[in-house]
Short mmCIF file of C-alpha atoms in Angstrom, two decimals:
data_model
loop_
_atom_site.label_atom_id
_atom_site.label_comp_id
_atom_site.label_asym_id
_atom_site.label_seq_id
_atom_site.Cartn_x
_atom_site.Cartn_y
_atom_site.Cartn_z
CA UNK A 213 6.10 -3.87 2.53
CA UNK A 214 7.51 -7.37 1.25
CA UNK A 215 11.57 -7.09 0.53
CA UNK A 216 10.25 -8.38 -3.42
CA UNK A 217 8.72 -5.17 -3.75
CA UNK A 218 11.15 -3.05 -1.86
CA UNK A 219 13.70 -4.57 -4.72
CA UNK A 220 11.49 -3.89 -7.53
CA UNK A 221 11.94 -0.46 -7.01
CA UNK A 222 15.54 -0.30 -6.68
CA UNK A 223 16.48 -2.88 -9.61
CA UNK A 224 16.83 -0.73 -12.58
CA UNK A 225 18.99 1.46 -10.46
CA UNK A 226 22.74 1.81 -11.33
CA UNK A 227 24.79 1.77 -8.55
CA UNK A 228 25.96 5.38 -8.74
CA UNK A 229 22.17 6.97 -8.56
CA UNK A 230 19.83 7.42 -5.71
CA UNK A 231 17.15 4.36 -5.09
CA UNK A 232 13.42 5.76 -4.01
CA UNK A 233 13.48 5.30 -0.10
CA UNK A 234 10.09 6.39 0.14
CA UNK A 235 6.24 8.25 -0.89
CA UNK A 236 6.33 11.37 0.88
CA UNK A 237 3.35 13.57 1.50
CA UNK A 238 3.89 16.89 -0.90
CA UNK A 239 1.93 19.18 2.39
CA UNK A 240 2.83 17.41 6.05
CA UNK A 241 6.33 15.03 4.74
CA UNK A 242 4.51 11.68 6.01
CA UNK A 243 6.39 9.01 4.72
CA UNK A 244 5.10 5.40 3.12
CA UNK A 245 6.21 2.82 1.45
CA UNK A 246 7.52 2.72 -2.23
CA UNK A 247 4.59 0.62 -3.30
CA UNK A 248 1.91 2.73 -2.77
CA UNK A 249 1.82 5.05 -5.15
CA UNK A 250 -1.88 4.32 -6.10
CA UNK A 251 -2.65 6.32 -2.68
CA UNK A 252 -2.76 9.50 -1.13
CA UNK A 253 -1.34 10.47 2.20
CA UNK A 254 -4.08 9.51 4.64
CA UNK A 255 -2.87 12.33 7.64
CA UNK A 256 -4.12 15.05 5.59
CA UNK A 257 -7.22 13.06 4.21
CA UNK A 258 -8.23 12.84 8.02
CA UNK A 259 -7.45 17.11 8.00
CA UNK A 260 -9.75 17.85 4.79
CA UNK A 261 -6.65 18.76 2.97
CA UNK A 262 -5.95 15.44 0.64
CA UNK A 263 -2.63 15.65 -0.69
CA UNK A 264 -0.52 14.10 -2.96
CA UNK A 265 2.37 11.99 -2.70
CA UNK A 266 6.04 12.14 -4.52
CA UNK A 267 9.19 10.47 -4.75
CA UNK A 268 12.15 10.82 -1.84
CA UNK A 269 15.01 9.15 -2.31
CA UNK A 270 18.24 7.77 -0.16
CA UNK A 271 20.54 10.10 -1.50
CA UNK A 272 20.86 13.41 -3.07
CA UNK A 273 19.52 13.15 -6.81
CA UNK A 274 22.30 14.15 -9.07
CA UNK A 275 25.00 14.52 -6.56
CA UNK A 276 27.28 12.12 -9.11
CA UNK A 277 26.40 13.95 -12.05
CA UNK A 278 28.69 16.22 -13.81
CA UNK A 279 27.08 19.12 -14.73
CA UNK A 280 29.39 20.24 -17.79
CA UNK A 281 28.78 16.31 -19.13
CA UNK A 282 24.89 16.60 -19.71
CA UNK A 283 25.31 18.02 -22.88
CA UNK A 284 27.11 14.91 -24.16
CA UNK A 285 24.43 12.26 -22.81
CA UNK A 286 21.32 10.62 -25.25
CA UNK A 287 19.10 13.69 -26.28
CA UNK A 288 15.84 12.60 -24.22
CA UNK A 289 14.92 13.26 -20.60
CA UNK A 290 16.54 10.45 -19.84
CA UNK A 291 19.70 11.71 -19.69
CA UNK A 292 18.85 13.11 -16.78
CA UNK A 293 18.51 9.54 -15.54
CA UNK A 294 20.76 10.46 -12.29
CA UNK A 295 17.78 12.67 -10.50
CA UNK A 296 15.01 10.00 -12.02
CA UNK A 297 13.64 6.51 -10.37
CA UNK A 298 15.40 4.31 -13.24
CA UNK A 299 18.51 4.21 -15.83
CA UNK A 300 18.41 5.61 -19.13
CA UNK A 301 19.10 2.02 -20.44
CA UNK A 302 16.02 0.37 -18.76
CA UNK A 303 13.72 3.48 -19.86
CA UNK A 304 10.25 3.23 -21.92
CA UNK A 305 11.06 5.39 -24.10
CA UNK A 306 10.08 7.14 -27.20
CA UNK A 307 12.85 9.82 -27.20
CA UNK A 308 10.68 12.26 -25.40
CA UNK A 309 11.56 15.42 -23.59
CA UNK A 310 14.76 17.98 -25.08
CA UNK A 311 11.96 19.84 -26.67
CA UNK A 312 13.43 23.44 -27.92
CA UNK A 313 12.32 26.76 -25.60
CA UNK A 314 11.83 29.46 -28.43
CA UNK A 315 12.23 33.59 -27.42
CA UNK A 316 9.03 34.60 -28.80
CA UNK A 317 9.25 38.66 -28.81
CA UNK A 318 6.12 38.99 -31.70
CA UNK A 319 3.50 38.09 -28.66
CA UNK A 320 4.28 41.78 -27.35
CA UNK A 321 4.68 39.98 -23.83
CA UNK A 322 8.23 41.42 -23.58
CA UNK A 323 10.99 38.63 -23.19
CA UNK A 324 8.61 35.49 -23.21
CA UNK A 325 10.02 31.91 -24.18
CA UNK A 326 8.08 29.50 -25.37
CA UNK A 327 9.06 25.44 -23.98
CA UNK A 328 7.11 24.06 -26.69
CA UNK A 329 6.43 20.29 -25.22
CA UNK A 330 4.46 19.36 -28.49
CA UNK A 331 7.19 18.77 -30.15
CA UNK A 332 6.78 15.55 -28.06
CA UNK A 333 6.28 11.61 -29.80
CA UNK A 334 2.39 12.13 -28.81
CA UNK A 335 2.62 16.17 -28.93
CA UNK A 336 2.14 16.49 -25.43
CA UNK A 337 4.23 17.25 -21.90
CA UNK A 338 2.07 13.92 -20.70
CA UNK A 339 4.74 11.58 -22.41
CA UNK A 340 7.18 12.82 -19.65
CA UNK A 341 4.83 11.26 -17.17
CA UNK A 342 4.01 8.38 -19.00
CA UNK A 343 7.64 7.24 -20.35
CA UNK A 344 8.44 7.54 -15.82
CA UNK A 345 5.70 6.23 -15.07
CA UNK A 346 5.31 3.07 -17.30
CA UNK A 347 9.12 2.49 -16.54
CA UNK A 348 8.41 1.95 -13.44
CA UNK A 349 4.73 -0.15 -14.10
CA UNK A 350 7.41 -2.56 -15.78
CA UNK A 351 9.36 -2.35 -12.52
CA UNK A 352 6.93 -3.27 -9.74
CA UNK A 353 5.47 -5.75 -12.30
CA UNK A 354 2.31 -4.26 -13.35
CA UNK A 355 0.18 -6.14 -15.94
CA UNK A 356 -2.10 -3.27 -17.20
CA UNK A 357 -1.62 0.67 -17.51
CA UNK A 358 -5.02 2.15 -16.25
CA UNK A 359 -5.57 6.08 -17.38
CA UNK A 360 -8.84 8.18 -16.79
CA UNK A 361 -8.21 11.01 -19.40
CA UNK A 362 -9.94 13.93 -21.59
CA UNK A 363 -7.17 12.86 -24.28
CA UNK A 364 -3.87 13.89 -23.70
CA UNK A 365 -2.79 11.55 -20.82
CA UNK A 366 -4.41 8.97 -22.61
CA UNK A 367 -2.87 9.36 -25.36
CA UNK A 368 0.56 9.26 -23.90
CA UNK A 369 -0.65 6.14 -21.72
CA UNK A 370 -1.10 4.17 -24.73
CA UNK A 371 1.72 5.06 -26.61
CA UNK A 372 4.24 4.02 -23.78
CA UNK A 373 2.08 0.75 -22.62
CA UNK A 374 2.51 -0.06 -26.25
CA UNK A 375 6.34 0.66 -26.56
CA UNK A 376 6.50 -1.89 -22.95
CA UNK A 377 4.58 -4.52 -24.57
CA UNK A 378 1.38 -4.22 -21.91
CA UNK A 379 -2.19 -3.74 -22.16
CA UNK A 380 -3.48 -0.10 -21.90
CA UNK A 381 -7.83 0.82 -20.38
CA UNK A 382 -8.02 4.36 -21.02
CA UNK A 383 -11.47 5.65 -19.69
CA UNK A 384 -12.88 8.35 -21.36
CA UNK A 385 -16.04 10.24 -21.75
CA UNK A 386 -18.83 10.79 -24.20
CA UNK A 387 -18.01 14.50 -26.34
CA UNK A 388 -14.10 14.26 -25.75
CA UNK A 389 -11.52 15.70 -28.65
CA UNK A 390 -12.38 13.11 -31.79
CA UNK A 391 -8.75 13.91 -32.88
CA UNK A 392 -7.52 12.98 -29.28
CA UNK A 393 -9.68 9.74 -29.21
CA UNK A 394 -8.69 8.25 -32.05
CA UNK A 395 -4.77 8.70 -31.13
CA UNK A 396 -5.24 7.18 -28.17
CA UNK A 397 -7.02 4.30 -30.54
CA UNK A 398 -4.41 4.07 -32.33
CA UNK A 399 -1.56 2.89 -30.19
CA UNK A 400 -3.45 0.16 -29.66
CA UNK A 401 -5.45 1.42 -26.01
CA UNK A 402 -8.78 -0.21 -24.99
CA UNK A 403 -10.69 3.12 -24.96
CA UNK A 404 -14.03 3.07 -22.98
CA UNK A 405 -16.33 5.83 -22.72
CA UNK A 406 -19.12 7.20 -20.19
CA UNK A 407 -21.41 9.26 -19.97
CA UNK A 408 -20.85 10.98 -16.69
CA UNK A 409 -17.14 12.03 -16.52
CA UNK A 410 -17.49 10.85 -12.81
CA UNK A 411 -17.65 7.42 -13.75
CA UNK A 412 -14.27 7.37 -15.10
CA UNK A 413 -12.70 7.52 -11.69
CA UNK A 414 -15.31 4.84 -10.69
CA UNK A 415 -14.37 2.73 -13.00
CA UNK A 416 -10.50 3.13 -12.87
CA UNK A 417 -10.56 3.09 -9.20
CA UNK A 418 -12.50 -0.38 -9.33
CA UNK A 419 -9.86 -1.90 -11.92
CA UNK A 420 -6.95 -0.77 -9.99
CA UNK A 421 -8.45 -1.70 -6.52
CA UNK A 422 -9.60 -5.15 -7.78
CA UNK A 423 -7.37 -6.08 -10.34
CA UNK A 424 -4.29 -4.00 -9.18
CA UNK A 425 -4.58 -2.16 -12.64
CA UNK A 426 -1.51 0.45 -12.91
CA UNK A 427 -3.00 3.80 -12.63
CA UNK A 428 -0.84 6.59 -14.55
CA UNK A 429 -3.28 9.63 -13.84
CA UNK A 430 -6.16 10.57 -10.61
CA UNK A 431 -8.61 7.96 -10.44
CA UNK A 432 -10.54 8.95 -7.30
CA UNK A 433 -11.59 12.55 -5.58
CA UNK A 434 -11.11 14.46 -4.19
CA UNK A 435 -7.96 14.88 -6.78
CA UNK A 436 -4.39 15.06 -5.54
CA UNK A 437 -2.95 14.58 -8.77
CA UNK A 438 -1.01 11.65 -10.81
CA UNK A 439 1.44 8.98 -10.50
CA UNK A 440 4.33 10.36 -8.24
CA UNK A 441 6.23 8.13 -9.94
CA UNK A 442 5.18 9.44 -13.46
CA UNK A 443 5.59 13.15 -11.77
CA UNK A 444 9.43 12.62 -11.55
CA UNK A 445 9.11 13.07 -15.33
CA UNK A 446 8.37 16.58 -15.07
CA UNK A 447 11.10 17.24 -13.01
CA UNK A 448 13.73 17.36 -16.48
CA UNK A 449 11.79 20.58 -18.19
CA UNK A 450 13.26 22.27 -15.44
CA UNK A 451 16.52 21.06 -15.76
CA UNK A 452 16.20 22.03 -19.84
CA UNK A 453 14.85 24.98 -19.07
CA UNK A 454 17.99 26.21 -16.48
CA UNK A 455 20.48 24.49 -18.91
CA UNK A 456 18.99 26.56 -21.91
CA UNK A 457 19.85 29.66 -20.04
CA UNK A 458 22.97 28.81 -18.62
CA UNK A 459 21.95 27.53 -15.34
CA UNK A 460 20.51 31.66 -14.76
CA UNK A 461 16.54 30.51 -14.21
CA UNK A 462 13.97 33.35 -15.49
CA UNK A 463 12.20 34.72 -12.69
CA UNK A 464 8.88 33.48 -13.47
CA UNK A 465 7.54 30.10 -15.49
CA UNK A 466 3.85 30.26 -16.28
CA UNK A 467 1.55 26.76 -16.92
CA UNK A 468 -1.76 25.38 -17.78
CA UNK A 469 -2.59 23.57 -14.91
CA UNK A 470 -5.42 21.29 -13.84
CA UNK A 471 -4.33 19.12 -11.28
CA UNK A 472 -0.47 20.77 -10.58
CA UNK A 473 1.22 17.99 -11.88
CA UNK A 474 3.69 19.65 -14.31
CA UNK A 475 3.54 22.55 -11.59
CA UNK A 476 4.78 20.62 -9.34
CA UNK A 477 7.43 18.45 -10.94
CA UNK A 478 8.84 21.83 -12.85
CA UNK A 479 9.11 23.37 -8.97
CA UNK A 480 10.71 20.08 -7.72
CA UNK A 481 13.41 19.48 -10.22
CA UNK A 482 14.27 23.28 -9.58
CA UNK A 483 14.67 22.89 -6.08
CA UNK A 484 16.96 20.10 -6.99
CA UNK A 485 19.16 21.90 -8.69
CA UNK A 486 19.37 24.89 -5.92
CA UNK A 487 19.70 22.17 -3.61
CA UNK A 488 23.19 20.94 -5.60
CA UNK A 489 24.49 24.63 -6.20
CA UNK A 490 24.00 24.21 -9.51
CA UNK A 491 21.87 27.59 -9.88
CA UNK A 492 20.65 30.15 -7.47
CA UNK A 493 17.07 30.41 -6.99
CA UNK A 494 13.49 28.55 -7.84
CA UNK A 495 11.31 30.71 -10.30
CA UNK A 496 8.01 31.93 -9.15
CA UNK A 497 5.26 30.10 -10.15
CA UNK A 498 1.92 30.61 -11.93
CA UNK A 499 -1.07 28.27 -12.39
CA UNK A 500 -3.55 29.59 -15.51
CA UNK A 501 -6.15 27.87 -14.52
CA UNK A 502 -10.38 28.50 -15.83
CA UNK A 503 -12.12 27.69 -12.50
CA UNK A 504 -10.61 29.68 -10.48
CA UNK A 505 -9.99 27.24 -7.34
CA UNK A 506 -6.89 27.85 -7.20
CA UNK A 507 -6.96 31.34 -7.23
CA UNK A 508 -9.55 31.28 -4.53
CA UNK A 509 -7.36 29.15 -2.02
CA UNK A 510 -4.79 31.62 -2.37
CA UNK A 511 -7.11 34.34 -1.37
CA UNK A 512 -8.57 32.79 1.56
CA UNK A 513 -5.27 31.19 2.88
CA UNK A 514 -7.31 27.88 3.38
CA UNK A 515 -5.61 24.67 3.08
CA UNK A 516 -7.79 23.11 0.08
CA UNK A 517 -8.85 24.65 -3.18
CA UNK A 518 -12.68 24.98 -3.26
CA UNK A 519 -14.90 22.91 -6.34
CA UNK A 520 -16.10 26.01 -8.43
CA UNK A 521 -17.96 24.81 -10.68
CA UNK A 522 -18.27 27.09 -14.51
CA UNK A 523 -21.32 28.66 -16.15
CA UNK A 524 -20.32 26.91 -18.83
CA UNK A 525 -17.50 24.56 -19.75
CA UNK A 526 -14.13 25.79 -20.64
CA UNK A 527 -13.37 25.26 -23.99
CA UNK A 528 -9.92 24.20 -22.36
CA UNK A 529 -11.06 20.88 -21.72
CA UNK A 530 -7.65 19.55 -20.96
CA UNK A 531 -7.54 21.90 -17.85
CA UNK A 532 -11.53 22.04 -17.03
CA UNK A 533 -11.80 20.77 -13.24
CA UNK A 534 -13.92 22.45 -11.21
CA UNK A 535 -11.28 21.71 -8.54
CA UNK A 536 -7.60 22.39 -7.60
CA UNK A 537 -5.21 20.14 -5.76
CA UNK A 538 -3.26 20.59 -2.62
CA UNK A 539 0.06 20.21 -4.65
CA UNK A 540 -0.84 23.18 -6.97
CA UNK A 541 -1.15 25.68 -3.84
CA UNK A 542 1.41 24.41 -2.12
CA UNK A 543 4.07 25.45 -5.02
CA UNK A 544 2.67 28.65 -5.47
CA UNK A 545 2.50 29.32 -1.66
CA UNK A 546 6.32 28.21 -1.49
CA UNK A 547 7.72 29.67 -4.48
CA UNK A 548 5.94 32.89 -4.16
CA UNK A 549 3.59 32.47 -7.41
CA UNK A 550 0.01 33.08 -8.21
CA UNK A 551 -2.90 31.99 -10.24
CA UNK A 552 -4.86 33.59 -12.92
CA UNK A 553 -8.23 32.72 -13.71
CA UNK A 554 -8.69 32.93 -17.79
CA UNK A 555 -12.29 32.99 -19.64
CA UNK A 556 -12.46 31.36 -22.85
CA UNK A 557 -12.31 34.23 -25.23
CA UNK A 558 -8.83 35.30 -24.44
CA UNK A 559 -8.16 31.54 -24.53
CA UNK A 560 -9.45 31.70 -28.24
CA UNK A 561 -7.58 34.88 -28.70
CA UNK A 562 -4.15 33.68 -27.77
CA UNK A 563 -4.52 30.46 -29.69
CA UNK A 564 -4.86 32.73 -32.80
CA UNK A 565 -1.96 34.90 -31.82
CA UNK A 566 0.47 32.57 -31.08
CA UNK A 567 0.23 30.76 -34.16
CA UNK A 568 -0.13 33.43 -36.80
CA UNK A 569 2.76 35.72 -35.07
CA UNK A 570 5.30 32.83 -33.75
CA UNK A 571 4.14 29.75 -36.05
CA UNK A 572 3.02 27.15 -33.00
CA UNK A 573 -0.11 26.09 -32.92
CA UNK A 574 -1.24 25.32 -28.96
CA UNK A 575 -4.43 23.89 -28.31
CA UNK A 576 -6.69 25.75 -25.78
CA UNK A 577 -5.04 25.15 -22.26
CA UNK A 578 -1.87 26.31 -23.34
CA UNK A 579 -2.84 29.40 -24.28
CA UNK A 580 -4.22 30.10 -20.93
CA UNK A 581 0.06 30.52 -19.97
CA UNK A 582 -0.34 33.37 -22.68
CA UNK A 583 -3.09 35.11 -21.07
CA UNK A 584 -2.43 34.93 -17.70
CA UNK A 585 1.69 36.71 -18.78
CA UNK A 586 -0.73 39.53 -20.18
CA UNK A 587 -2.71 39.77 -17.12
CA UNK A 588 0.21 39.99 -14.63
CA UNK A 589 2.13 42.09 -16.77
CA UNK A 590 -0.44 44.50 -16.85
CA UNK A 591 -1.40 44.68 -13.22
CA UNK A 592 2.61 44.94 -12.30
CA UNK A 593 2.91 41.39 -10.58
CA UNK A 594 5.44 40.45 -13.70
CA UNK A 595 7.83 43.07 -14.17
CA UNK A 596 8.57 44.69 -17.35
CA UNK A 597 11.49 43.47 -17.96
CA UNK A 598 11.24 39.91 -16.36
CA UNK A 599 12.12 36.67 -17.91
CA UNK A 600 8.96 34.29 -18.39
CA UNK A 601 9.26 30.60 -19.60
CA UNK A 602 5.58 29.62 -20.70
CA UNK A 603 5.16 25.74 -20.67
CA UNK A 604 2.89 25.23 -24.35
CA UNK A 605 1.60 21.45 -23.10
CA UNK A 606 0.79 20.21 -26.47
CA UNK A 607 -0.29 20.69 -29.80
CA UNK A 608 -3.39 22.38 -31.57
CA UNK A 609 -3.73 19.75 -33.50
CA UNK A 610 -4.90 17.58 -30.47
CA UNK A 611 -8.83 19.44 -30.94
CA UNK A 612 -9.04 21.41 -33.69
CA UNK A 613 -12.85 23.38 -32.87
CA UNK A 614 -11.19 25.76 -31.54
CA UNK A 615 -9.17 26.82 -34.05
CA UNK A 616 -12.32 26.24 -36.61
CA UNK A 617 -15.30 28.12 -34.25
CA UNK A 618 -11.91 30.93 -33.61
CA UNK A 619 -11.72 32.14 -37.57
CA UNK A 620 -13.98 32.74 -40.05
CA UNK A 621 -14.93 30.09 -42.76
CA UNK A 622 -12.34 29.08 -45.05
CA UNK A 623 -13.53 31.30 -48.31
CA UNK A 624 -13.86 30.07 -52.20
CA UNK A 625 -12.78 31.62 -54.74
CA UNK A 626 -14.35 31.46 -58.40
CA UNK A 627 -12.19 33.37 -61.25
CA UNK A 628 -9.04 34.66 -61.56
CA UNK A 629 -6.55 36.90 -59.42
CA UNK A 630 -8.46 39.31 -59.11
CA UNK A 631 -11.36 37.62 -57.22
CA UNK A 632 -7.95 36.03 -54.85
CA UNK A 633 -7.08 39.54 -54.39
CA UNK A 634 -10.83 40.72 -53.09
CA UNK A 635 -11.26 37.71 -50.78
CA UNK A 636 -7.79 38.32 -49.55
CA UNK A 637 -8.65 41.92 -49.00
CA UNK A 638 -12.22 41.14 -47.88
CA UNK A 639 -11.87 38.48 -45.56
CA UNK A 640 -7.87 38.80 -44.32
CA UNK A 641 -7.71 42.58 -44.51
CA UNK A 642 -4.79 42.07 -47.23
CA UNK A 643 -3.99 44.62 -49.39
CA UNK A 644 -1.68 43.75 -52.10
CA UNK A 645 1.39 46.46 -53.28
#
């Protein structure tokens, strides 16, 4: 690796936080160089077992940062700059992360909060990734942001290429979100779509290969998952979540999960902070996932989720591989977590629930956190009176079918009150007095 690049990754780095040293291999700990985080690690490739890669660094992250301070810094995730691969002040940023974690007791999931990440600038947990990941594009000198995406990793892509002043290919496919295409439209990305959802990875893969495009999600298979860089984003909803409860983690956080990104970020930045005394334990784990390749790695003790493909697709399309990644299981393995597989009618179920008894709307992959707490909470793996976190990822608003094929047509009324109170009655069940 030249000494240009080595510096490039270390120049946006104050002088009192760690510097990335190195990629290291999330399964086996190979190390490579800071520049090649459009890679996997190649040792367990070779095994059959292709994992991802994430950040280590040449010192302890946070070890200068005051703990009863945080409160004081910039109200992003930035402030937790001191665990992260750049400053605050040489961020892309568009004020994302700090989003509020809500008790939600009307779910009848006993104590349940809610981390709602759509109160994010593009209402999703991707703008965590993007805002690290772009910041350090910038960094090594990128020239495009590259993103193969259903819609919300796209979207985020394009907002935070826009906000650094660089070009944004987001590669898409034929029958994604409407809503979720036209946002990523919007902030100005070059949206392409295909017809075989394959060919998005082609595609990337050939843009960042030939034209050293910056790739901010998976661009090749099998998947390992995103940007390690970008990952270090994911890291700070841990740290919110501990600091919301007074540095005493809940015993279990619950996510949609796909690829494991968020998974694994959330279990890394908790690790960090057992590692610095700051609490006492990492939370177990759970991946919701609607393949159930996760789930059947776990089973089996093999090294690499299986492809299982659906029947029919998941009408979670933001979580709707057929296959798992290495990183996933290997958080759930370590933390002592599990995975549930969910079917799309409780997914259409809890999307209903949650936002006509606690007043968030999540779109379909986040309610798969919802019904995966009922599942374990009614088999005994959650305890009755356990803590859960569950990580909502983003907004209904992001594909709205669900909510619309979920509910009953929107009724009309001729006449007077009367006819309002009938319909009401009729349709809702209402009974007025």
């Amino acid at each position: 690796m030249s000494r240009l690049t080595l510096q490039s990754a270390r120049a946006n780095v104050r002088a009192d936080m760690p510097a990335p040293a190195a990629l290291v291999c999330v399964r086996c700990g190979s190390r490579l160089p800071v520049d090649r985080y459009a890679e996997d690690c190649p040792a367990c490739r070779a095994r059959g077992a292709p994992a991802n890669l994430t950040v280590a660094y040449d010192a302890i992250p946070g070890r200068e940062l005051d703990r009863e301070k945080i409160a004081n810094r910039p109200s992003t995730m930035w402030r937790w700059d001191s665990f992260l691969c750049s400053s605050a002040a040489d961020a892309v940023s568009l004020g994302e992360g700090n989003t509020p974690l809500l008790h939600a007791p009307a779910l009848g999931l006993g104590d349940v909060w809610i981390k709602d990440e759509s109160r994010n600038p593009t209402w999703s947990f991707k703008d965590r990734l993007a805002s690290s990941a772009v910041t350090m594009a910038r960094q090594f000198g990128a020239r495009v942001i590259a993103s193969s995406s259903s819609g919300n990793a796209g979207a985020a892509a394009a907002a935070y290429a826009a906000k650094a002043g660089l070009p944004c290919v987001v590669f898409t496919f034929v029958g994604a979100s409407p809503p979720l295409v036209a946002q990523m439209r919007a902030y100005g990305a070059m949206v392409v779509a295909v017809e075989d959802k394959a060919d998005r990875w082609r595609l990337q893969s050939a843009g960042v290969r030939e034209f050293g495009w910056y790739p901010t999600s998976p661009f090749f298979g099998p998947v390992v998952g995103s940007n390690p860089y970008g990952m270090e984003g994911y890291k700070t909803i841990a740290y919110e979540v501990a600091e919301a409860f007074d540095w005493d983690v809940p015993e279990w956080c619950v996510l949609p999960v796909c690829y494991g990104d968020a998974l694994y970020g959330m279990w890394k930045g908790f690790e960090e902070l057992k590692a610095l005394g700051w609490t006492q334990r990492t939370p177990r784990l759970v991946a919701a996932e609607v393949s159930g390749s996760i789930a059947a790695a776990m089973a089996s003790g093999e090294p690499m989720p299986p492809d299982r493909p659906r029947n029919a697709p998941s009408i979670a399309t933001s979580i709707g591989a057929n296959q798992g990644t290495v990183q996933a299981l290997e958080v759930l393995r370590r933390s002592g977590g599990t995975a549930v597989t969910v079917e799309n009618d409780a997914l259409a179920r809890w999307v209903v629930t949650v936002g006509a008894r606690e007043g968030i709307w999540p779109e379909a992959a986040s309610a798969a956190t919802f019904a995966a707490i009922e599942h374990l909470r009614a088999n005994g793996t959650i305890e009755s009176d356990a803590r859960v976190v569950a990580l909502l990822t983003a907004s209904g608003l992001k594909d709205t079918a669900v909510i619309e094929t979920a509910l009953p047509p929107t009724p009309v009324v001729a006449g007077g009150l009367s006819e309002v109170l009938g319909t009401l009655r009729d349709v809702y069940g209402y009974r007025h007095g």
